Coordinates of C-alpha atoms and ligand atoms in Angstrom, one line a residue:
X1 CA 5.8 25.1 -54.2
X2 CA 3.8 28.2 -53.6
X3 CA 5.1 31.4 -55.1
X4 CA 7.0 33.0 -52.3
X5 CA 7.7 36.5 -53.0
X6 CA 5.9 39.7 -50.8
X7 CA 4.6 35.9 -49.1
X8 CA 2.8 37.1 -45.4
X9 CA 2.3 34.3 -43.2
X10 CA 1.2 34.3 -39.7
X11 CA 1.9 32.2 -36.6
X12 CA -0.8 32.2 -34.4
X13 CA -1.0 30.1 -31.2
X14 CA -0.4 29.3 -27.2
X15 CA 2.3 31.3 -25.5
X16 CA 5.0 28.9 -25.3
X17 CA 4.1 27.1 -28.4
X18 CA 6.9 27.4 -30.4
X19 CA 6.3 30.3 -32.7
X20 CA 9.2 32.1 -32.0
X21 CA 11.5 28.6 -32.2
X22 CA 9.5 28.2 -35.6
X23 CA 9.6 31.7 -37.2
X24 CA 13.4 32.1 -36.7
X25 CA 14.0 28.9 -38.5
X26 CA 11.4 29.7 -41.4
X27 CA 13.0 32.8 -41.7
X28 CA 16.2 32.1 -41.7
X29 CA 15.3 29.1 -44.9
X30 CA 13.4 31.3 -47.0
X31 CA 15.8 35.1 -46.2
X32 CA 12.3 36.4 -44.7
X33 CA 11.3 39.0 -42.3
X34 CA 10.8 37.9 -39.2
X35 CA 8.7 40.6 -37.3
X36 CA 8.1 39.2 -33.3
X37 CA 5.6 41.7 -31.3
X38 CA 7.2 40.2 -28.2
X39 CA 10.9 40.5 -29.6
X40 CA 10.7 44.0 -30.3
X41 CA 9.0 44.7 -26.7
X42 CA 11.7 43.2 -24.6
X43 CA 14.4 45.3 -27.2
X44 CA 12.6 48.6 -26.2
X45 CA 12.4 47.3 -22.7
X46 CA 16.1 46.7 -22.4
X47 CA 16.8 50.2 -24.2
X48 CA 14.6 51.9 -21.8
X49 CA 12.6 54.0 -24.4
X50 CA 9.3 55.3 -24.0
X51 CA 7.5 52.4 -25.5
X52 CA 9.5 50.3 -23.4
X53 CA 8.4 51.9 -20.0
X54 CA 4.7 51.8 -21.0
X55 CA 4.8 48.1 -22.2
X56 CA 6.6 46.3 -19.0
X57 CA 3.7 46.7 -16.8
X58 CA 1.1 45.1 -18.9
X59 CA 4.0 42.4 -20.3
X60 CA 4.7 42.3 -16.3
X61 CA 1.3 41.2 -15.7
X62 CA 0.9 38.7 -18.6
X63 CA -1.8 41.4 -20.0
X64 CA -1.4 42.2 -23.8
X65 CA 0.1 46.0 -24.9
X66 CA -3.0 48.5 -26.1
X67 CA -3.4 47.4 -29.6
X68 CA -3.1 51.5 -30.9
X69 CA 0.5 50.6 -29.4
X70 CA 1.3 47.7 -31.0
X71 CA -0.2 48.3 -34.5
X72 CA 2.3 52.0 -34.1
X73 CA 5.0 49.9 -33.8
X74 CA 4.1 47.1 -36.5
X75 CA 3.3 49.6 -39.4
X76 CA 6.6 51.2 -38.5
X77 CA 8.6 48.4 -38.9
X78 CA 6.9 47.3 -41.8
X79 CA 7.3 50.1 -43.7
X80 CA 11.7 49.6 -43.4
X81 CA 10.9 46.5 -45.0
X82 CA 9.3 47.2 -48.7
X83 CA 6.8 45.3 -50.6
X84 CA 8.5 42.5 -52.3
X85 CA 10.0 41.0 -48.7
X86 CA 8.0 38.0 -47.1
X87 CA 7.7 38.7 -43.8
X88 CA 6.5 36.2 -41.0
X89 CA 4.4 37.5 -37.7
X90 CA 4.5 36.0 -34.4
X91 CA 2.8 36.9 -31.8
X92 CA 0.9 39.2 -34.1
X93 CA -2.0 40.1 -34.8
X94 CA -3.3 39.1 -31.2
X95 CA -6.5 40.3 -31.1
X96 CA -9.0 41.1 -34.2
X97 CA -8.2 44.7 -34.0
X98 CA -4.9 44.3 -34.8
X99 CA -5.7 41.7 -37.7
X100 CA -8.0 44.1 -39.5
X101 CA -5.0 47.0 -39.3
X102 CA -3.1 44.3 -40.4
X103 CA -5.1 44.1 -43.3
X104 CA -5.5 47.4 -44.2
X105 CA -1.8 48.2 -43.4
X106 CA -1.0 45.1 -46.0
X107 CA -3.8 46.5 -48.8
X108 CA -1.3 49.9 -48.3
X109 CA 1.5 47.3 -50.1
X110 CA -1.1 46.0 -52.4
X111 CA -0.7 42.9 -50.5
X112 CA -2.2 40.6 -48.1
X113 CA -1.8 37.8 -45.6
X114 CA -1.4 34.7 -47.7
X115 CA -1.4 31.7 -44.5
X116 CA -1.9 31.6 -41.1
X117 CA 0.0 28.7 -39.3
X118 CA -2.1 28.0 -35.9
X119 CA 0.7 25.9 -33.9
X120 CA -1.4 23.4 -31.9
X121 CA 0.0 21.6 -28.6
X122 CA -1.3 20.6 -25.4
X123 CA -1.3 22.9 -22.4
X124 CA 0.7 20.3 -20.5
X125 CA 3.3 20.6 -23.1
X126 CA 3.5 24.0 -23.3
X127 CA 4.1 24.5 -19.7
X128 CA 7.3 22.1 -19.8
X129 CA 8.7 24.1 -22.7
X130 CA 7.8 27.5 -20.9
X131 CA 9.2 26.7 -17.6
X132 CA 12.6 25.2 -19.1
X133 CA 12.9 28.2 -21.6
X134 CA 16.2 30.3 -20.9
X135 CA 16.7 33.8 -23.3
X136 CA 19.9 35.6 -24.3
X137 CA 19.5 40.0 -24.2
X138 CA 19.6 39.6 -28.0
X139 CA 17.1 37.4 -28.4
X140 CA 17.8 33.4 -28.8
X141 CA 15.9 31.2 -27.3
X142 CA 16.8 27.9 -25.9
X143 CA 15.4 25.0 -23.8
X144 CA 17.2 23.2 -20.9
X145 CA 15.1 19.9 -21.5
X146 CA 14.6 20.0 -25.3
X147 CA 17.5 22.8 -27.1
X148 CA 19.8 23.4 -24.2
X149 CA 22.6 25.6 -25.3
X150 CA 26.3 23.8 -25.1
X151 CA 27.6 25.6 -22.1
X152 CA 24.6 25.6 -19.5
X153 CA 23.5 29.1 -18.8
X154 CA 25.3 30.4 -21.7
X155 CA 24.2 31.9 -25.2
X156 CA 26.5 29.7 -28.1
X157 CA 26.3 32.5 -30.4
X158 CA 27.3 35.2 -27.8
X159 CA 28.3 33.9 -24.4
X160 CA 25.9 36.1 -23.1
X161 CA 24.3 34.7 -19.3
X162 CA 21.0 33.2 -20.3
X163 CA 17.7 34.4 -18.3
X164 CA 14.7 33.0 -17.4
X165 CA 11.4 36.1 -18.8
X166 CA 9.8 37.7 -16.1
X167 CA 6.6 36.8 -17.8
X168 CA 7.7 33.3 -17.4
X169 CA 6.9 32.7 -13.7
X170 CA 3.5 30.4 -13.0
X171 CA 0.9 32.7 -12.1
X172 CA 2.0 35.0 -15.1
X173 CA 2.0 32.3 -17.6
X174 CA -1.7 31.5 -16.4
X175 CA -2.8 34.7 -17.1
X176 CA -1.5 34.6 -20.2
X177 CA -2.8 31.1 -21.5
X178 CA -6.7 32.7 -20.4
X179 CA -5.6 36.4 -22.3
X180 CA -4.8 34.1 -25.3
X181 CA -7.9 31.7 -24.7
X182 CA -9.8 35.2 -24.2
X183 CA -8.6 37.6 -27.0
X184 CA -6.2 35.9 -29.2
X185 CA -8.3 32.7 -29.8
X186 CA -11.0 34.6 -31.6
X187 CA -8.6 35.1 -34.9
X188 CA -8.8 31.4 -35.6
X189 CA -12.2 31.5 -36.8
X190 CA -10.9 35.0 -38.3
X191 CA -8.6 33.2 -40.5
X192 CA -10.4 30.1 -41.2
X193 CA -13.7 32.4 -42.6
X194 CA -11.0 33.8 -45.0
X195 CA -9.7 29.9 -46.0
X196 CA -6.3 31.6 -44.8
X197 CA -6.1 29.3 -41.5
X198 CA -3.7 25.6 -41.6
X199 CA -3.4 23.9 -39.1
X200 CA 0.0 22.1 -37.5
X201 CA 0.4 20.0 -34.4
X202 CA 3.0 21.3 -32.5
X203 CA 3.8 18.6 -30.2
X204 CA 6.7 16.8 -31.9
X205 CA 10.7 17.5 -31.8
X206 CA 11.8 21.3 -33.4
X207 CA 13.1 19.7 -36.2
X208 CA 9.8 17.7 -36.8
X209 CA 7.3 20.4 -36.0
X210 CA 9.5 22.6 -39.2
X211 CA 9.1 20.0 -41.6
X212 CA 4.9 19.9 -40.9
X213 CA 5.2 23.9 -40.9
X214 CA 7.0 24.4 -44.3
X215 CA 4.7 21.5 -45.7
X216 CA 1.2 22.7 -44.6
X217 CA 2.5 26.4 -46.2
X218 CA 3.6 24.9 -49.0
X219 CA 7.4 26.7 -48.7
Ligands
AP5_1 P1 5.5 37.0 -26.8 O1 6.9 37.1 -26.6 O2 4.9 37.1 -28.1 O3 5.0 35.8 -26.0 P2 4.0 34.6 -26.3 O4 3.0 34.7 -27.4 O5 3.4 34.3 -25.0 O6 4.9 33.5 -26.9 P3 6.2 33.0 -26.3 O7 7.3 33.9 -26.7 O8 6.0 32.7 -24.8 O9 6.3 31.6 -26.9 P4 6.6 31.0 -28.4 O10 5.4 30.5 -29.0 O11 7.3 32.0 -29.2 O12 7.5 29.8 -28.0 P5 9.1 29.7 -28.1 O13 9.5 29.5 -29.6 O14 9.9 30.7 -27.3 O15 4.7 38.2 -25.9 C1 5.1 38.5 -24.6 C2 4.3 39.6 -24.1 O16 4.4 40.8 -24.9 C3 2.7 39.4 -24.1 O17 2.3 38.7 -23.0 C4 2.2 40.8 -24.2 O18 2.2 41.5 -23.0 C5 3.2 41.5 -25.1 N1 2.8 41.4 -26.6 C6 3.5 40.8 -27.6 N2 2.9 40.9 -28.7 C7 1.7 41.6 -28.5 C8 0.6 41.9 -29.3 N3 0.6 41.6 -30.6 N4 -0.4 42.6 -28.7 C9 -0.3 42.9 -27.4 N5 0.7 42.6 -26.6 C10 1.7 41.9 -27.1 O19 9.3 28.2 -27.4 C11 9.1 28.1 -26.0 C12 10.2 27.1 -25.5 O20 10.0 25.8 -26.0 C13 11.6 27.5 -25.8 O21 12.4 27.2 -24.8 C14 11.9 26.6 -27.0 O22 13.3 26.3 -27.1 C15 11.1 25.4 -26.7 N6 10.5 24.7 -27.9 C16 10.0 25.3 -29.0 N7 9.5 24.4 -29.9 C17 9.8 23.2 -29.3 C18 9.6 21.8 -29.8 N8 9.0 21.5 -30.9 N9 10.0 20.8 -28.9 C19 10.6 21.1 -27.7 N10 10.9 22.4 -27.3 C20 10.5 23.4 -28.1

């Protein structure tokens, strides 16, 4: 078992993919941070604040938030969190700007990011999961093919109505499989130069896909 304390681990990989699905589950295990780029968007859409308004067009059109925007709001958040918590990122860092504040930002905590989990499935997969995806307001995610919640269209935890993103229509989803192809791609061989990267097929059950995760991070 790898030491876990302060641990920073990253989840990198295709819209749709499972990182969110993953990170909630890691984080719940291990009592880590989990710190979504995309989660804490859509809160600050819903609120309506400033950050909010600016980000919907750009989340609208599948496009990815100015990274001055979204490294703001990181170093913000990370700074409520202290040192000694592991923390896991998803959908951060997204382009190699961001991972190189993300470093310097981490050598601020006398720390660094210690794996990067690059979640690997086939487009044709992650457009099923991304088409039968369904949200709550507060944030859980389920699946009406593969995690559908008990009562159809209903959170379990909440009984909140369940929505289908904006961001999840076709055209926008293609657009954001070439921003990610594009932009996001590029931190792979970021990673792997730094012998940071592993690498976990994605493709199995939610359940199955954990088990490779935790192994290849060694938590
Ligand atoms: P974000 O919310 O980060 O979207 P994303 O990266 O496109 O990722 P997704 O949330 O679509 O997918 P996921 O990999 O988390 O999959 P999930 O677990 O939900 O970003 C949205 C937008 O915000 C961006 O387009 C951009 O505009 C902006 N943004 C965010 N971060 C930014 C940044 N750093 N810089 C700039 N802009 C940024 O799973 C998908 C579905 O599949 C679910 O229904 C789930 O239940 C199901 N599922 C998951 N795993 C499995 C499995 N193993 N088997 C079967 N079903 C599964």
């Amino acid at each position: 078992m790898t030491k876990t304390a302060g641990m920073v681990v990253v989840l990198l990989g295709s819209p749709g993919v499972g990182k969110g699905t993953q990170g909630v589950r890691l984080s719940r295990a291990l009592d880590w941070a989990h710190v979504s780029t995309g989660d804490l968007l859509r809160a600050a859409l819903r609120k309506g604040t400033p950050l909010g308004l600016e980000a919907r067009g750009y989340m609208d059109a599948g496009d990815l938030v100015p990274d001055d925007v979204i490294i703001g709001l990181v170093q913000e958040h990370l700074a409520g969190l202290g040192p000694e918590r592991g923390v896991i990122f998803d959908g951060f860092p997204r382009t190699v700007a961001q991972a190189e504040a993300l470093d310097e930002t981490l050598a601020g905590q006398q720390r660094g990011v210690d794996r990067v989990a690059l979640l690997d499935a086939d487009d044709s997969v992650l457009i099923k999961r991304i088409s039968g995806r369904r949200s709550s307001a507060s944030g859980r995610v389920y699946n009406v093919y593969f995690d559908p919640p008990r009562r159809e269209g209903f959170c379990d935890d909440t009984g909140e109505p369940l929505i289908h993103r904006a961001d999840d229509q076709p055209d926008t989803v293609r657009t954001r499989l070439a921003v990610y192809h594009e932009l996001t791609a590029p931190l792979v061989g970021y990673y792997d130069a730094r012998g940071l990267l592993v690498r976990v097929h994605a493709e199995g059950g939610i359940g199955q896909v954990q088990h490779a995760l935790r192994g290849a991070l060694g938590v």
